[in-house]
Steps between C-alpha positions, in 0.01 A plus 500: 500500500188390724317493182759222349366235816172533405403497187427148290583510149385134398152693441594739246472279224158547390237791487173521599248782569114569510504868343845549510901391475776666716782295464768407267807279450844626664719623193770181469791735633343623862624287743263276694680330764233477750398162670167340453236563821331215619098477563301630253149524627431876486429607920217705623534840546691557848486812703901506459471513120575893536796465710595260230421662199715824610829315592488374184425819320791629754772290359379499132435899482884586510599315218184585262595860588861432376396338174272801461784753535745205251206510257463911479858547477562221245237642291638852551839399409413253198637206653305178361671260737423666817151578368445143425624408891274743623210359362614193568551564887102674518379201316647248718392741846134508328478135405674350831195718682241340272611178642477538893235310666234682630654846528568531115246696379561762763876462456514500113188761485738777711794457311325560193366797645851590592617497181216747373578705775886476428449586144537181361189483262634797347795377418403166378242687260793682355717193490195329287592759251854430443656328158668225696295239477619308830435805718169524312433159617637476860281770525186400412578209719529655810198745446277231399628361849393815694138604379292521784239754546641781566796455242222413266385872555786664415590322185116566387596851577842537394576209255233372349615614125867327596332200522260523249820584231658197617151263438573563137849320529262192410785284367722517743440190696699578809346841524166323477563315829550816715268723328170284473564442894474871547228520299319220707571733819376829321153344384446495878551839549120669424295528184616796392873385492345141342313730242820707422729234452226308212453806373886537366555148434578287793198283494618452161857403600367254704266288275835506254706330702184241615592366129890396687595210652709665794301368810634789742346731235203321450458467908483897473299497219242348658518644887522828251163420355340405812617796670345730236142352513482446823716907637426669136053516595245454184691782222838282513253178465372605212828674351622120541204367291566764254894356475373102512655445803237227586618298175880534594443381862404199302872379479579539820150384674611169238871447580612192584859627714409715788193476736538855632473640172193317431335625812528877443440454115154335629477758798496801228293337312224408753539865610438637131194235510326666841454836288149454363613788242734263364440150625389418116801609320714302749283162500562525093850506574505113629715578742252477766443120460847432639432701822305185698669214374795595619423603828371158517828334440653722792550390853477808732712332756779476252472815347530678858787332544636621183490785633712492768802516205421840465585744809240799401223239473572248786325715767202569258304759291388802743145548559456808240649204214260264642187755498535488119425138446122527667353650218610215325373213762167715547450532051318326336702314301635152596892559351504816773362292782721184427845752509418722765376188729831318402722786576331572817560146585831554453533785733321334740771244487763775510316705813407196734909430519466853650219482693331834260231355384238749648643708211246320300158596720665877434472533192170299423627147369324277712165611457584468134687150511193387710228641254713299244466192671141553574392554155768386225471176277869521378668207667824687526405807604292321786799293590725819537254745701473171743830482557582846536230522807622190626867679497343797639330353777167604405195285480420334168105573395311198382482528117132651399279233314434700143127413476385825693128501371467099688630610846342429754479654838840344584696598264399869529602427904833394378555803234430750732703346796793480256469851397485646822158586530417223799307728716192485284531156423167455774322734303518332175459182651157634644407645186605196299672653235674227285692565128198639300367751773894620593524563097218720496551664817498908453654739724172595624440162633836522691365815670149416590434087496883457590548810782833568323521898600861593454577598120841406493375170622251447234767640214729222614253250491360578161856481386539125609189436347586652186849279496284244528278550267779485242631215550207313553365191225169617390496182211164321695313793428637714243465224181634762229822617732390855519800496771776430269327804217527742848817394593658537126361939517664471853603196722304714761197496402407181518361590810203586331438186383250382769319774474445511131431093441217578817350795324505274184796649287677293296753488156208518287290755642808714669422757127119607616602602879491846590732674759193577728417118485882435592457732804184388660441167361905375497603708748816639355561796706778633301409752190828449350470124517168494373598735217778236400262207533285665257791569253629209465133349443456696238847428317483249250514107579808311465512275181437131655811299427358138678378367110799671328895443625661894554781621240805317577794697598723662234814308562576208719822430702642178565807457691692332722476528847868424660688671239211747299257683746714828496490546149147371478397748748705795302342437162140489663558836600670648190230351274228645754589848530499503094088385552597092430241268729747250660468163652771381711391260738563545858467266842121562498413351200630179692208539703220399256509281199854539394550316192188631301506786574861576417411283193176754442768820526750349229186413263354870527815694489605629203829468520738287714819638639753245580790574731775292433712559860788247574385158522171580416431193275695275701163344643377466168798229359308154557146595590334301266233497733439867477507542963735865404253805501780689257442212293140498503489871416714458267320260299176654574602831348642302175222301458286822511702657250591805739724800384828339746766742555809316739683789674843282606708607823807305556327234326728194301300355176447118588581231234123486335546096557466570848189647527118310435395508150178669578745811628778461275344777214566747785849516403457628213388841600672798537621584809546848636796521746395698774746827607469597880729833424263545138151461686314734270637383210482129505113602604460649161645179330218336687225758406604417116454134521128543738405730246499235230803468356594068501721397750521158324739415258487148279767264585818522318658171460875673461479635839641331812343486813890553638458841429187615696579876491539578184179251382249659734625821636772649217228707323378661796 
């Protein structure tokens, strides 16, 4: 078939997509005899792509329409073997579309229509409902393959409980592949399905099987999860608060294996995070601390490329995907700035190939990107808006010197020629208004000293000048950082800060001001802003923790990275959601004083977890000279007499001769062997020893360290 010559199958061995996955792997017995097509760079939209598009749909239709008829017969009839071909034959159609250049989103879109329209969705609904298992899982296969929008809407409508039954097949591990993939698709579909499917259990099913190991599933997982907070609006964000999902993104934000499951774990997250509502909860969780380092470590150049592996994400996200990332670059908070501008850099990459990138002035992302580089102090956030405007073609704005009140007339040139407002440049110039004059300007100086008549004019002025005003350094006049008390009620208002430090409000007096004083004298407009001001004034101080170290953290992880960061990153969690505080360090602590602190954490905790994964005292045999951090928390925590519980995962006892002397006693605790299929119950081992039962036991001189297993882990 015409299809055959042009599709490339040496990129369907990886998957990859912003808020979505549409494509699968081939069941082992469809043939795939088609040769490889050469040139990969995806090719601007051509005003043939039509013509092109329908002879392929023309030669593909016939035989989808066949396997169609096979499948509703074989069903009818009971016959597994042509059932099984059938879905085989639609699969391979479906996935060979996915795989066109250019034309295979339109291609692959219509024949999934075509199969809704043929009554295919029907019957693989039923077919999900049958006792043989292979059927059951061919099936799921293929509609997992086919959920675009408008199949989305008719399995909200007509099979939402089919799929909702099979979500509570949780140990079925095959099953899990196919069905968290359609659950990644049907958190796109609106809030109300998003709330639906929480509300009996799916959200639930999902943050089980974050506890696996399965990357495919975990991939889901996580696209899942990102699809919910960013499709499912503010009552599915805070239904995933309520189930912890912040705390299990933890795992997969952590992993070591798989960068795309990373990303969307720290996507979801970073969404959660924008939602002032819950922003607190999820910050608790830990799991946004991951979200910038690792961004970091990513090259946008590669990752685009990466991209081009998968057939449904080598052309791109649409614009309607895209337009939910800007309330992320335009928050507040730097994790949401530092994804959105990466992934925007990485669709600019994607676009220019196609010469689309006005798509980005559409939908609002330059102003944003150029706002970011204008005002931002995050090096990599900077670095990535930059580069996405270079991509795009558009100029890059001078970055905005942060000492607004010491302006002078030049720099308030410069601000307002970068932010479009050069026409009155002259005007200020005449007027010679530098930093502490544009601070205090009102609107009716704009309309009378300024001559600024139009109102829309003046709104959008006011609104740079409020942008600015946030992010501006106040620290040479505002000694007791009134600005970082403002921003802490709401990053917003530290706009206000100017105005209160010039009217004479500071941290010590903020308790005698009155709301008329922060009207007139402050000039805080807003009654609902000066009503929270005033609130949180009058709410007790903070205990002062600068003469006094804070409680250390109830248990403290140490691990090894290569072999141990999945199971660190699992017992973190369990021991959260049961209300443990939990140190596990992470690639930011790297950034400051690394040793003491980590040090500090061992010596507060009250108890030190030890996970024993393969190899993981390897390091250890021979450092006399104590350079192994598992070795120096190791010794730390004995020397401070901590409550040290070893949880062992594929772990082999060394010969105690082996290991430094100062270490050595370590061997003599009890270790508790750690069951991936027994989660909940090797946790409650766990909660017996933290909750002060010894984990130590004294030496016994008739036991041989050729026996590890049943010395340190038999009575556990």
């Amino acid at each position: 078939m015409f299809l055959s010559f042009v599709v490339c199958f040496s990129k369907v061995c990886r998957l990859f997509s912003m808020f979505s996955s549409e494509r699968l792997t081939v069941p082992d017995y469809v043939s795939r005899l088609q040769p490889r097509r050469t040139g990969s760079e995806p090719k601007a939209v051509s005003p043939g792509v039509q013509a092109e598009v329908q002879g392929v749909l023309d030669d593909s239709l016939p035989a989808l329409r066949a396997a169609m008829r096979t499948l509703r017969s074989a069903k009818d009839t009971g016959e597994l073997g042509e059932t099984r071909r059938a879905i085989a034959e639609t699969f391979q159609l479906v996935e060979e579309a996915w795989v066109l250049p250019t034309v295979g989103r339109q291609v692959a879109e219509e024949i999934c229509n075509r199969i809704r329209l043929d009554g295919g969705l029907e019957l693989l609904l039923q077919l999900l409902q049958t006792p043989a298992v292979e059927i059951k899982y061919e099936s799921a296969k293929l509609l997992e393959q086919i959920l675009i929008s408008e199949n989305r809407d008719y399995v909200a409508r007509m099979g939402l409980g089919v799929i909702l039954n099979l979500t509570r097949e949780l140990e079925d591990a095959q099953l899990a592949r196919s069905i968290s993939g359609i659950l990644e698709h049907m958190f796109k579909h609106t809030e109300e399905t998003s709330a639906q499917l929480i509300s009996n259990g799916a959200l639930d099913a999902l943050l089980f099987w974050c506890r696996g190991t399965d990357p495919t599933v975990l991939r889901h997982c996580a696209v899942a999860l990102a699809n919910c907070a960013m499709y499912g609006g503010h009552r599915c964000q805070r239904l995933m608060i309520e189930k912890q999902a912040a705390e299990w993104l933890f795992p997969l934000a952590f992993s070591k294996e798989d960068e795309l499951i990373r990303f969307y774990a720290c996507l979801a997250v970073a969404v959660l995070a924008a939602n002032r509502e819950v922003e607190k909860e999820v910050v608790k969780s830990g799991t946004l601390e991951l979200v910038e380092p690792f961004i970091a470590s990513l090259d946008p150049d590669e990752f685009a490329r990466s991209l081009q592996d998968s057939a449904d994400s080598v052309q791109g996200r649409t614009a309607a995907d895209l337009q939910h990332l800007l309330p992320l670059l335009d928050g507040t908070r730097l994790e949401g700035n530092c994804i959105a501008a990466f992934y925007l850099c990485v669709e600019t990459s994607i676009k220019s190939r196609q010469r689309n990138t006005k798509i980005f002035q559409e939908i609002g992302a330059v102003q944003s990107l150029k706002r970011i580089v204008m005002y931002s102090s995050n090096a990599t956030t900077l670095s990535l808006a930059k580069r996405a405007l270079t991509m795009m073609g558009e100029d890059v704005p001078r970055r905005i010197l942060s000492s607004v009140p010491n302006w002078k007339t030049g720099e308030v040139q410069r601000w307002l020629q970068q932010i479009g407002f050069s026409a009155i440049c002259d005007r200020f110039q005449e007027l010679q208004v530098d930093g502490d004059l544009l601070l205090n300007i009102s609107e009716e100086d704009l309309i009378h000293d300024l001559g600024m008549t139009s109102g829309l004019t003046r709104k959008r002025f006011l609104r740079d000048l409020r942008v600015l005003k946030t992010y501006a350094n106040y620290s040479m006049c505002d000694p007791n950082n009134l600005a970082d008390w403002l921003a802490d009620i709401d990053p917003r208002f530290r706009q206000y800060t100017y105005g209160m430090v010039q009217s004479g409000v500071d941290r010590n007096n903020i308790l005698q001001i009155t709301d008329q004083q922060l009207q007139s004298d402050c000039r805080v407009e807003n009654g609902i802003h000066r009503a929270q001001i005033l609130a949180a004034a009058r709410r007790p101080a903070r205990p002062c923790l600068t003469d006094s170290q804070p409680a250390g953290p109830d248990v403290f992880i140490s691990y090894r990275r290569t072999t141990g960061s999945q199971l660190a990153s699992l017992l973190k969690v369990h021991l959260q959601v049961r209300g443990f505080s939990v140190f596990i360090d992470v690639e930011k602590l790297e950034a400051g004083k690394f040793e003491e602190k980590l040090i500090s954490s061992v010596q507060r905790a009250r108890n030190f977890i030890l996970v024993l994964s393969a190899n993981a005292l390897d390091k250890c045999m021979g450092d006399t000279a104590m350079k192994d951090w598992v070795h120096k928390e190791i010794v730390t925590a004995l020397n401070g007499k901590k409550n040290i519980v070893p949880v062992t995962d594929n772990f082999v006892w060394p010969d105690p001769s082996s290991m430094p002397e100062d270490m050595r006693t370590i061997l003599t605790f009890n270790g508790i062997k750690w069951s991936h299929e027994y989660q909940e119950a090797t946790i409650e081992k766990i909660l017996r020893f933290l909750k002060g039962h010894p984990g130590q036991e004294q030496p016994d001189s008739s036991k041989s360290h050729k026996e590890p297993q049943s010395n340190h882990a038999k009575s556990h």
